[in-house]
Amino acid sequence: MTARPTRRVRSGVGDIRLRRLLLQLAVVLVTVAAGVYLFGNVQRNLQQLGITPGFDFLRHPASFAIGESSIPYQATDPYGRAFLAGLVNTLRVAVLGVVLATAVGVVAGLARLSANGLVRLLASLYVELTRNTPLLLQLFFWYGAIVYTLPPASQALALPGSVFLMNRGLVLPAPRPGPGFPTAVAILGLALVAAVTAYRILLRKRLEEGRETRPGLVALGLLAAGGLAAVILPAGPALVLERPQLARFNFQGGLMLSAEFTALLLALVIYTGAFIAEVVRGGVLAVPRGQWEAARSLGLSPFLVQRLVVFPQALRIIVPPLTSQYLNLIKNSSLAMAVAFPDLLNVSSTIVNQTGRTLEMLLLVGATYLAFSLLTSLLMNLYNRSLRRGVA
Amino acid sequence: MDEPATGPALPEPAPGRPAAGQAGPAGTTVVVPPPRAPWPQRAAAWARQNLLASWYHGLLTLVALAILALAGRAVLSWALVRARWDVVTDNLLLLLVGAYPRDQLWRVVAALVLLAVLAVVSGLAWAGPARWRRAQMPVVAAWVVLVPAAMVLVLSVPRQGGAGTGYGLILTLVLAVAGITLSFPLGVLLALGRVSSLPVVRALSIAYIELVRGTPLMVVLFFSMTALPLFLPPSVRPDLVTRAAAGLVLFTAAYVAEAVRGGLQGVPRGQVEAAQALGLTGTQAVLLIILPQALRAVIPALVGQFISLFKDTSLVAVWGLLEFVGVAQSVLSNPSYLGRHVEMYAFVAAVYWVFCYGMSLASRRLERRLGVGER
């Protein structure tokens, strides 16, 4: 009885191998057949439409205007340049959005963990309200609130610090480098390096020798001294604030953020901030309570408990889901189309409407977003790895 | 559009509160709550602990109180006095059913009643008294049969010229239900493909999942709205609703697949071996042993995904379909409702909020009932 099944098992293994091979062959065949069928349809359809596929059209003049562009662009420029202008606009929203959403999310996430009941309530209200309504609706809401409830440029709301709010968007004073700019930057750079070095050395002393060395205080003092020196030492002012002036119908000078850009940025930051808040809260909650207690019993101050024990461990839990939130924000910036902000997708869909080059533009847009996603993942993974090394 | 990395909200930390009333395996209460002090004392203790623990907490409390009072007063005075809700009340039917033929509305009502009965019965079967448990399998079968039937009932309405794509909230629900029911099996297949030991199957699944997840939903909809017909024979021209649903399904399936993969990886290796030892074939082991455990473990992630999908259906408004948000936009473009955006969006947001928050609450209850994360 014990020796008998050997042959069957062996033939069984052979069977399984053959079956696996046949199964994969079948999958390949079905995939290829579907691909050939779909591709054939595309060819026939394109022929009917009289389109020869290719990317030559990108060199033809675009002959449409773009509402706002960070790079010089005019309607006589080629389609390729219009695409680039849209890409830069997407990057502008995405980078600013990621930075601001992180700030909002960290504050709201920690607020939800606060020992203060009212602060917890406020943060929970924010998170539950924003997470459970569509981003598109929030975008429409902010855009509508700016365009339909704010006054026109001639009666713009003046906020402190030469900031103006109106139905065309937000105008801020723009900092421009002054004559003392290079010197000030050099001084600040030196101060920063000195502060970081001092902080590290003093912190190591504090941990190794158990003496109170006040690393944070010393670092802050060095930074403050550097800042003071950067203001006093250079020959001229480092930054000149260019204040916006109301001309006849609109503002001149300063930094103009259009209503579309402002609404999109607001919507992305507030929506993603709520998700980041939950990521932060989950990360901090996942650090075992014993770690807090151990750190406290070592005599560390509440701030150092957070800084040295809780946050490094929470960060390792937070970074991977935080990365997906960043990716979401970048991808969601394509909702720009709903308020006609000329981002990557919006410009591309205009190009499609003019040229009928659907497939080519889809390929370009898809590849660009994929590249953004991969780049973000790569950067965040590098950061993640440095975190792991830093803690170990 | 979203990758809900956290799933539905985590349970509140609730410091200092005993885990009272936790249901045991047979529905018995395992933790007896300690005797409670009269409420004024409890309230005072709570306030001391939560509002005035130290001087800066007192300050924080004051600031938070000020924000709450100011915001509350602003919202209330706007909602009760200044807001002009006629933009909503005048167009309520339009917002809910859009251009749906009024003499055919019984179809919608019938479908909604059907779904409501199904939902109540499912709730009883999974979260109700023990004797309803036997109904679980028939209820699943009923879902599989009746949901498509309800969809057909709603959609087989005679089309009127040009108004065929504007069904308001009904279209939102149809897109969401179609998206959920169709993307789920596709997502499970992709997840199984991704963990399969067949290299070709695995590579194809990974390629699909990563390609879709790296692309915004708006681009996927752009594809399904404009380019999908190019891939079909010239005689086949799906209407806009079908194209939008196709885009939503293709997109959501990739995210469902990732959620399910997490569950599949969580099933202990021993389970597979035990199934083999029992003499089950590979397919049987997957269907009877592995998938049920994997799916139970990822209920929070799946519900989070479906909440996302429900919110994301609003994006089809950008591509010209008049679902809930689309109808709202078209009402607002009527000059007689100029500048009534905040009222309209507040109403639409409230409806979405009730649906989404309801789903996440239900998921949390189900999670507790099934004891996810406790075993």
Short mmCIF file of N, CA and C in Angstrom, two decimals, chain A residues 18-171:
data_model
loop_
_atom_site.label_atom_id
_atom_site.label_comp_id
_atom_site.label_asym_id
_atom_site.label_seq_id
_atom_site.Cartn_x
_atom_site.Cartn_y
_atom_site.Cartn_z
N LEU A 18 1.96 19.73 -17.11
CA LEU A 18 1.37 19.87 -18.44
C LEU A 18 0.16 20.78 -18.37
N ARG A 19 -0.66 20.57 -17.30
CA ARG A 19 -1.86 21.38 -17.19
C ARG A 19 -1.53 22.85 -17.02
N ARG A 20 -0.49 23.11 -16.19
CA ARG A 20 -0.08 24.51 -16.00
C ARG A 20 0.36 25.13 -17.31
N LEU A 21 1.13 24.35 -18.07
CA LEU A 21 1.64 24.86 -19.35
C LEU A 21 0.49 25.15 -20.30
N LEU A 22 -0.45 24.18 -20.38
CA LEU A 22 -1.58 24.35 -21.30
C LEU A 22 -2.43 25.54 -20.89
N LEU A 23 -2.64 25.67 -19.57
CA LEU A 23 -3.46 26.77 -19.07
C LEU A 23 -2.85 28.12 -19.46
N GLN A 24 -1.52 28.21 -19.26
CA GLN A 24 -0.86 29.48 -19.59
C GLN A 24 -0.90 29.74 -21.08
N LEU A 25 -0.72 28.65 -21.85
CA LEU A 25 -0.78 28.80 -23.30
C LEU A 25 -2.15 29.33 -23.70
N ALA A 26 -3.20 28.77 -23.07
CA ALA A 26 -4.57 29.20 -23.39
C ALA A 26 -4.73 30.68 -23.06
N VAL A 27 -4.21 31.09 -21.87
CA VAL A 27 -4.33 32.51 -21.48
C VAL A 27 -3.64 33.39 -22.50
N VAL A 28 -2.42 32.99 -22.90
CA VAL A 28 -1.68 33.79 -23.89
C VAL A 28 -2.47 33.89 -25.19
N LEU A 29 -3.00 32.72 -25.64
CA LEU A 29 -3.74 32.70 -26.90
C LEU A 29 -4.95 33.63 -26.84
N VAL A 30 -5.72 33.52 -25.73
CA VAL A 30 -6.92 34.35 -25.60
C VAL A 30 -6.53 35.83 -25.60
N THR A 31 -5.46 36.17 -24.83
CA THR A 31 -5.03 37.56 -24.77
C THR A 31 -4.63 38.08 -26.14
N VAL A 32 -3.80 37.26 -26.84
CA VAL A 32 -3.34 37.70 -28.16
C VAL A 32 -4.52 37.85 -29.11
N ALA A 33 -5.46 36.87 -29.07
CA ALA A 33 -6.61 36.93 -29.96
C ALA A 33 -7.43 38.19 -29.68
N ALA A 34 -7.66 38.47 -28.38
CA ALA A 34 -8.42 39.67 -28.03
C ALA A 34 -7.69 40.91 -28.52
N GLY A 35 -6.35 40.93 -28.33
CA GLY A 35 -5.56 42.08 -28.77
C GLY A 35 -5.66 42.29 -30.27
N VAL A 36 -5.52 41.19 -31.03
CA VAL A 36 -5.61 41.29 -32.49
C VAL A 36 -6.97 41.80 -32.91
N TYR A 37 -8.03 41.26 -32.25
CA TYR A 37 -9.40 41.67 -32.59
C TYR A 37 -9.58 43.16 -32.33
N LEU A 38 -9.18 43.61 -31.12
CA LEU A 38 -9.36 45.02 -30.75
C LEU A 38 -8.54 45.92 -31.66
N PHE A 39 -7.31 45.50 -31.93
CA PHE A 39 -6.43 46.30 -32.78
C PHE A 39 -7.00 46.42 -34.19
N GLY A 40 -7.56 45.29 -34.68
CA GLY A 40 -8.19 45.30 -36.00
C GLY A 40 -9.34 46.29 -36.04
N ASN A 41 -10.15 46.28 -34.98
CA ASN A 41 -11.26 47.24 -34.89
C ASN A 41 -10.74 48.67 -34.94
N VAL A 42 -9.66 48.93 -34.17
CA VAL A 42 -9.10 50.28 -34.12
C VAL A 42 -8.69 50.71 -35.53
N GLN A 43 -8.00 49.79 -36.23
CA GLN A 43 -7.53 50.14 -37.58
C GLN A 43 -8.69 50.46 -38.51
N ARG A 44 -9.72 49.61 -38.45
CA ARG A 44 -10.87 49.84 -39.33
C ARG A 44 -11.55 51.17 -39.00
N ASN A 45 -11.73 51.40 -37.68
CA ASN A 45 -12.40 52.63 -37.26
C ASN A 45 -11.60 53.87 -37.66
N LEU A 46 -10.25 53.79 -37.47
CA LEU A 46 -9.42 54.94 -37.82
C LEU A 46 -9.46 55.20 -39.32
N GLN A 47 -9.46 54.08 -40.09
CA GLN A 47 -9.53 54.22 -41.54
C GLN A 47 -10.81 54.96 -41.94
N GLN A 48 -11.91 54.53 -41.29
CA GLN A 48 -13.20 55.17 -41.59
C GLN A 48 -13.15 56.66 -41.29
N LEU A 49 -12.44 57.01 -40.17
CA LEU A 49 -12.35 58.42 -39.80
C LEU A 49 -11.30 59.15 -40.62
N GLY A 50 -10.51 58.39 -41.38
CA GLY A 50 -9.46 59.01 -42.19
C GLY A 50 -8.29 59.53 -41.39
N ILE A 51 -7.91 58.80 -40.33
CA ILE A 51 -6.79 59.24 -39.48
C ILE A 51 -5.64 58.25 -39.60
N THR A 52 -4.45 58.75 -39.88
CA THR A 52 -3.26 57.89 -39.81
C THR A 52 -2.60 58.15 -38.48
N PRO A 53 -2.42 57.10 -37.68
CA PRO A 53 -1.85 57.32 -36.35
C PRO A 53 -0.42 57.83 -36.43
N GLY A 54 -0.01 58.60 -35.42
CA GLY A 54 1.34 59.15 -35.37
C GLY A 54 1.35 60.39 -34.52
N PHE A 55 2.54 60.86 -34.15
CA PHE A 55 2.64 61.99 -33.25
C PHE A 55 3.05 63.28 -33.95
N ASP A 56 3.00 63.30 -35.33
CA ASP A 56 3.42 64.50 -36.07
C ASP A 56 2.61 65.72 -35.68
N PHE A 57 1.31 65.49 -35.36
CA PHE A 57 0.42 66.63 -35.12
C PHE A 57 0.92 67.50 -33.96
N LEU A 58 1.77 66.94 -33.08
CA LEU A 58 2.24 67.71 -31.94
C LEU A 58 3.04 68.93 -32.38
N ARG A 59 3.54 68.91 -33.64
CA ARG A 59 4.34 70.05 -34.12
C ARG A 59 3.49 71.10 -34.81
N HIS A 60 2.21 70.79 -35.02
CA HIS A 60 1.32 71.76 -35.69
C HIS A 60 0.92 72.85 -34.72
N PRO A 61 0.63 74.06 -35.24
CA PRO A 61 0.22 75.14 -34.33
C PRO A 61 -1.09 74.82 -33.62
N ALA A 62 -1.15 75.13 -32.32
CA ALA A 62 -2.31 74.73 -31.51
C ALA A 62 -3.51 75.63 -31.75
N SER A 63 -3.28 76.90 -31.96
CA SER A 63 -4.34 77.87 -32.22
C SER A 63 -5.46 77.85 -31.19
N PHE A 64 -5.10 77.56 -29.92
CA PHE A 64 -6.05 77.86 -28.84
C PHE A 64 -5.29 78.47 -27.68
N ALA A 65 -5.96 79.32 -26.94
CA ALA A 65 -5.30 80.02 -25.85
C ALA A 65 -5.43 79.21 -24.57
N ILE A 66 -4.50 79.41 -23.64
CA ILE A 66 -4.56 78.75 -22.34
C ILE A 66 -4.71 79.83 -21.28
N GLY A 67 -5.71 79.68 -20.44
CA GLY A 67 -6.07 80.71 -19.46
C GLY A 67 -4.89 81.17 -18.62
N GLU A 68 -4.13 80.25 -18.07
CA GLU A 68 -2.98 80.64 -17.28
C GLU A 68 -1.90 79.61 -17.50
N SER A 69 -0.69 80.09 -17.62
CA SER A 69 0.42 79.19 -17.90
C SER A 69 1.65 79.68 -17.17
N SER A 70 2.42 78.74 -16.63
CA SER A 70 3.64 79.13 -15.93
C SER A 70 4.80 79.26 -16.89
N ILE A 71 4.66 78.70 -18.09
CA ILE A 71 5.71 78.88 -19.09
C ILE A 71 5.13 79.75 -20.19
N PRO A 72 6.00 80.50 -20.90
CA PRO A 72 5.49 81.34 -21.98
C PRO A 72 4.76 80.49 -23.01
N TYR A 73 3.55 80.86 -23.34
CA TYR A 73 2.79 80.10 -24.33
C TYR A 73 1.84 81.03 -25.05
N GLN A 74 1.78 80.91 -26.38
CA GLN A 74 0.79 81.66 -27.16
C GLN A 74 0.09 80.70 -28.10
N ALA A 75 -1.04 81.18 -28.61
CA ALA A 75 -1.88 80.31 -29.44
C ALA A 75 -1.17 79.84 -30.71
N THR A 76 -0.09 80.54 -31.11
CA THR A 76 0.59 80.12 -32.34
C THR A 76 1.61 79.02 -32.07
N ASP A 77 1.86 78.71 -30.79
CA ASP A 77 2.82 77.65 -30.45
C ASP A 77 2.25 76.29 -30.82
N PRO A 78 3.13 75.29 -31.00
CA PRO A 78 2.63 73.95 -31.39
C PRO A 78 1.89 73.25 -30.25
N TYR A 79 1.15 72.19 -30.61
CA TYR A 79 0.41 71.39 -29.63
C TYR A 79 1.32 70.86 -28.53
N GLY A 80 2.53 70.49 -28.92
CA GLY A 80 3.47 69.93 -27.95
C GLY A 80 3.72 70.90 -26.81
N ARG A 81 3.84 72.21 -27.16
CA ARG A 81 4.11 73.20 -26.12
C ARG A 81 2.87 73.41 -25.24
N ALA A 82 1.68 73.34 -25.86
CA ALA A 82 0.44 73.45 -25.08
C ALA A 82 0.38 72.32 -24.05
N PHE A 83 0.74 71.11 -24.49
CA PHE A 83 0.76 69.96 -23.60
C PHE A 83 1.72 70.22 -22.43
N LEU A 84 2.90 70.77 -22.78
CA LEU A 84 3.90 71.05 -21.74
C LEU A 84 3.37 72.08 -20.74
N ALA A 85 2.66 73.10 -21.25
CA ALA A 85 2.09 74.11 -20.36
C ALA A 85 1.10 73.47 -19.39
N GLY A 86 0.27 72.55 -19.90
CA GLY A 86 -0.67 71.84 -19.04
C GLY A 86 0.06 71.00 -18.00
N LEU A 87 1.13 70.35 -18.43
CA LEU A 87 1.91 69.51 -17.53
C LEU A 87 2.50 70.34 -16.39
N VAL A 88 3.04 71.51 -16.72
CA VAL A 88 3.62 72.37 -15.68
C VAL A 88 2.53 72.83 -14.71
N ASN A 89 1.33 73.14 -15.25
CA ASN A 89 0.23 73.54 -14.37
C ASN A 89 -0.16 72.41 -13.41
N THR A 90 -0.22 71.18 -13.92
CA THR A 90 -0.52 70.03 -13.05
C THR A 90 0.53 69.90 -11.95
N LEU A 91 1.81 70.03 -12.34
CA LEU A 91 2.90 69.91 -11.36
C LEU A 91 2.77 70.99 -10.28
N ARG A 92 2.40 72.22 -10.71
CA ARG A 92 2.31 73.33 -9.77
C ARG A 92 1.25 73.01 -8.70
N VAL A 93 0.06 72.58 -9.16
CA VAL A 93 -1.00 72.23 -8.21
C VAL A 93 -0.58 71.06 -7.34
N ALA A 94 0.04 70.05 -7.95
CA ALA A 94 0.36 68.82 -7.22
C ALA A 94 1.38 69.09 -6.13
N VAL A 95 2.46 69.81 -6.45
CA VAL A 95 3.52 70.03 -5.46
C VAL A 95 2.99 70.87 -4.29
N LEU A 96 2.34 72.00 -4.63
CA LEU A 96 1.77 72.83 -3.57
C LEU A 96 0.75 72.04 -2.75
N GLY A 97 -0.07 71.27 -3.44
CA GLY A 97 -1.12 70.49 -2.78
C GLY A 97 -0.53 69.48 -1.80
N VAL A 98 0.52 68.76 -2.22
CA VAL A 98 1.13 67.75 -1.35
C VAL A 98 1.66 68.40 -0.08
N VAL A 99 2.35 69.54 -0.25
CA VAL A 99 2.94 70.21 0.92
C VAL A 99 1.85 70.67 1.88
N LEU A 100 0.84 71.38 1.35
CA LEU A 100 -0.20 71.93 2.22
C LEU A 100 -1.06 70.82 2.83
N ALA A 101 -1.40 69.79 2.04
CA ALA A 101 -2.24 68.71 2.56
C ALA A 101 -1.53 67.97 3.69
N THR A 102 -0.19 67.83 3.58
CA THR A 102 0.55 67.18 4.66
C THR A 102 0.42 67.99 5.94
N ALA A 103 0.59 69.31 5.81
CA ALA A 103 0.48 70.16 7.00
C ALA A 103 -0.91 70.04 7.62
N VAL A 104 -1.95 70.19 6.79
CA VAL A 104 -3.32 70.10 7.31
C VAL A 104 -3.57 68.73 7.93
N GLY A 105 -3.13 67.68 7.24
CA GLY A 105 -3.39 66.32 7.69
C GLY A 105 -2.70 66.01 9.01
N VAL A 106 -1.44 66.42 9.15
CA VAL A 106 -0.72 66.13 10.40
C VAL A 106 -1.39 66.85 11.56
N VAL A 107 -1.73 68.13 11.37
CA VAL A 107 -2.37 68.88 12.44
C VAL A 107 -3.72 68.24 12.81
N ALA A 108 -4.54 67.92 11.79
CA ALA A 108 -5.86 67.35 12.08
C ALA A 108 -5.74 65.96 12.70
N GLY A 109 -4.78 65.17 12.22
CA GLY A 109 -4.60 63.83 12.76
C GLY A 109 -4.20 63.87 14.22
N LEU A 110 -3.25 64.77 14.58
CA LEU A 110 -2.84 64.88 15.97
C LEU A 110 -3.98 65.47 16.81
N ALA A 111 -4.77 66.38 16.19
CA ALA A 111 -5.90 66.96 16.92
C ALA A 111 -6.92 65.89 17.27
N ARG A 112 -7.09 64.90 16.39
CA ARG A 112 -8.05 63.83 16.69
C ARG A 112 -7.56 62.96 17.84
N LEU A 113 -6.25 63.02 18.13
CA LEU A 113 -5.70 62.23 19.23
C LEU A 113 -5.55 63.07 20.49
N SER A 114 -5.92 64.35 20.40
CA SER A 114 -5.70 65.25 21.52
C SER A 114 -6.44 64.77 22.76
N ALA A 115 -5.89 65.13 23.92
CA ALA A 115 -6.59 64.80 25.17
C ALA A 115 -7.77 65.74 25.37
N ASN A 116 -7.85 66.79 24.57
CA ASN A 116 -8.91 67.79 24.71
C ASN A 116 -10.14 67.37 23.91
N GLY A 117 -11.26 67.19 24.60
CA GLY A 117 -12.47 66.69 23.95
C GLY A 117 -12.98 67.57 22.84
N LEU A 118 -12.94 68.89 23.02
CA LEU A 118 -13.47 69.79 22.00
C LEU A 118 -12.59 69.81 20.76
N VAL A 119 -11.27 69.77 20.98
CA VAL A 119 -10.36 69.73 19.84
C VAL A 119 -10.60 68.46 19.03
N ARG A 120 -10.79 67.33 19.77
CA ARG A 120 -11.11 66.06 19.10
C ARG A 120 -12.38 66.20 18.28
N LEU A 121 -13.39 66.84 18.88
CA LEU A 121 -14.68 66.99 18.20
C LEU A 121 -14.53 67.79 16.91
N LEU A 122 -13.79 68.91 16.99
CA LEU A 122 -13.59 69.75 15.81
C LEU A 122 -12.91 68.95 14.69
N ALA A 123 -11.84 68.24 15.06
CA ALA A 123 -11.10 67.49 14.05
C ALA A 123 -11.96 66.38 13.46
N SER A 124 -12.77 65.71 14.32
CA SER A 124 -13.63 64.64 13.81
C SER A 124 -14.67 65.20 12.85
N LEU A 125 -15.25 66.36 13.20
CA LEU A 125 -16.23 66.98 12.31
C LEU A 125 -15.61 67.22 10.94
N TYR A 126 -14.40 67.81 10.94
CA TYR A 126 -13.71 68.09 9.68
C TYR A 126 -13.51 66.80 8.88
N VAL A 127 -12.97 65.77 9.53
CA VAL A 127 -12.62 64.55 8.81
C VAL A 127 -13.89 63.85 8.29
N GLU A 128 -14.90 63.71 9.14
CA GLU A 128 -16.09 62.95 8.71
C GLU A 128 -16.88 63.70 7.64
N LEU A 129 -16.90 65.03 7.73
CA LEU A 129 -17.63 65.79 6.72
C LEU A 129 -16.93 65.72 5.36
N THR A 130 -15.62 65.85 5.35
CA THR A 130 -14.89 65.93 4.07
C THR A 130 -14.73 64.56 3.42
N ARG A 131 -14.51 63.52 4.24
CA ARG A 131 -14.25 62.21 3.64
C ARG A 131 -15.49 61.62 3.01
N ASN A 132 -16.68 62.03 3.47
CA ASN A 132 -17.89 61.37 3.01
C ASN A 132 -18.68 62.16 1.98
N THR A 133 -18.04 63.15 1.35
CA THR A 133 -18.68 63.84 0.23
C THR A 133 -17.71 63.83 -0.95
N PRO A 134 -18.24 63.81 -2.19
CA PRO A 134 -17.35 63.70 -3.34
C PRO A 134 -16.43 64.90 -3.49
N LEU A 135 -15.20 64.63 -3.90
CA LEU A 135 -14.23 65.70 -4.14
C LEU A 135 -14.74 66.67 -5.19
N LEU A 136 -15.39 66.13 -6.23
CA LEU A 136 -15.88 67.00 -7.31
C LEU A 136 -16.85 68.04 -6.75
N LEU A 137 -17.72 67.59 -5.84
CA LEU A 137 -18.70 68.48 -5.25
C LEU A 137 -17.99 69.57 -4.43
N GLN A 138 -16.96 69.16 -3.68
CA GLN A 138 -16.22 70.14 -2.89
C GLN A 138 -15.53 71.15 -3.79
N LEU A 139 -15.02 70.65 -4.92
CA LEU A 139 -14.38 71.55 -5.87
C LEU A 139 -15.39 72.56 -6.40
N PHE A 140 -16.57 72.09 -6.80
CA PHE A 140 -17.63 72.99 -7.27
C PHE A 140 -18.01 73.97 -6.17
N PHE A 141 -18.07 73.46 -4.93
CA PHE A 141 -18.43 74.31 -3.81
C PHE A 141 -17.44 75.47 -3.66
N TRP A 142 -16.14 75.16 -3.61
CA TRP A 142 -15.14 76.21 -3.42
C TRP A 142 -15.14 77.17 -4.60
N TYR A 143 -15.25 76.60 -5.81
CA TYR A 143 -15.24 77.45 -7.00
C TYR A 143 -16.46 78.37 -6.98
N GLY A 144 -17.64 77.80 -6.68
CA GLY A 144 -18.86 78.60 -6.61
C GLY A 144 -18.76 79.67 -5.53
N ALA A 145 -18.18 79.27 -4.38
CA ALA A 145 -18.08 80.22 -3.28
C ALA A 145 -17.16 81.37 -3.65
N ILE A 146 -16.09 81.08 -4.42
CA ILE A 146 -15.18 82.17 -4.82
C ILE A 146 -15.83 83.04 -5.89
N VAL A 147 -16.35 82.39 -6.93
CA VAL A 147 -16.79 83.15 -8.10
C VAL A 147 -18.10 83.88 -7.85
N TYR A 148 -19.00 83.26 -7.06
CA TYR A 148 -20.34 83.85 -6.94
C TYR A 148 -20.58 84.61 -5.65
N THR A 149 -19.70 84.47 -4.67
CA THR A 149 -19.96 85.22 -3.44
C THR A 149 -18.91 86.29 -3.17
N LEU A 150 -17.73 86.20 -3.80
CA LEU A 150 -16.72 87.23 -3.56
C LEU A 150 -16.95 88.41 -4.50
N PRO A 151 -16.55 89.62 -4.05
CA PRO A 151 -16.79 90.81 -4.88
C PRO A 151 -15.86 90.87 -6.09
N PRO A 152 -16.18 91.70 -7.09
CA PRO A 152 -15.30 91.86 -8.24
C PRO A 152 -14.01 92.60 -7.85
N ALA A 153 -13.06 92.64 -8.78
CA ALA A 153 -11.73 93.17 -8.48
C ALA A 153 -11.80 94.59 -7.95
N SER A 154 -12.73 95.40 -8.46
CA SER A 154 -12.76 96.80 -8.06
C SER A 154 -13.11 96.96 -6.59
N GLN A 155 -13.81 95.95 -6.01
CA GLN A 155 -14.16 96.04 -4.58
C GLN A 155 -13.54 94.88 -3.80
N ALA A 156 -12.35 94.44 -4.23
CA ALA A 156 -11.75 93.26 -3.63
C ALA A 156 -11.62 93.40 -2.12
N LEU A 157 -11.81 92.29 -1.40
CA LEU A 157 -11.62 92.27 0.05
C LEU A 157 -10.14 92.39 0.32
N ALA A 158 -9.76 93.40 1.10
CA ALA A 158 -8.35 93.58 1.43
C ALA A 158 -8.07 92.89 2.75
N LEU A 159 -7.21 91.89 2.73
CA LEU A 159 -6.81 91.21 3.96
C LEU A 159 -5.48 91.83 4.41
N PRO A 160 -5.12 91.64 5.68
CA PRO A 160 -3.85 92.21 6.14
C PRO A 160 -2.68 91.68 5.32
N GLY A 161 -1.67 92.51 5.10
CA GLY A 161 -0.48 92.10 4.39
C GLY A 161 -0.64 92.15 2.88
N SER A 162 -1.43 93.11 2.38
CA SER A 162 -1.60 93.28 0.94
C SER A 162 -2.10 92.03 0.24
N VAL A 163 -2.97 91.27 0.89
CA VAL A 163 -3.59 90.11 0.27
C VAL A 163 -5.01 90.51 -0.12
N PHE A 164 -5.39 90.22 -1.35
CA PHE A 164 -6.72 90.61 -1.81
C PHE A 164 -7.49 89.39 -2.29
N LEU A 165 -8.77 89.36 -1.91
CA LEU A 165 -9.65 88.26 -2.31
C LEU A 165 -10.74 88.85 -3.20
N MET A 166 -10.98 88.20 -4.34
CA MET A 166 -12.04 88.70 -5.23
C MET A 166 -12.53 87.52 -6.07
N ASN A 167 -13.51 87.82 -6.93
CA ASN A 167 -14.11 86.71 -7.66
C ASN A 167 -13.19 86.16 -8.76
N ARG A 168 -12.05 86.85 -9.00
CA ARG A 168 -11.12 86.28 -9.97
C ARG A 168 -10.04 85.46 -9.28
N GLY A 169 -10.06 85.43 -7.95
CA GLY A 169 -9.09 84.62 -7.24
C GLY A 169 -8.42 85.39 -6.13
N LEU A 170 -7.16 85.05 -5.89
CA LEU A 170 -6.42 85.54 -4.73
C LEU A 170 -5.18 86.26 -5.25
N VAL A 171 -4.92 87.47 -4.72
CA VAL A 171 -3.70 88.18 -5.11
C VAL A 171 -2.82 88.33 -3.87
#
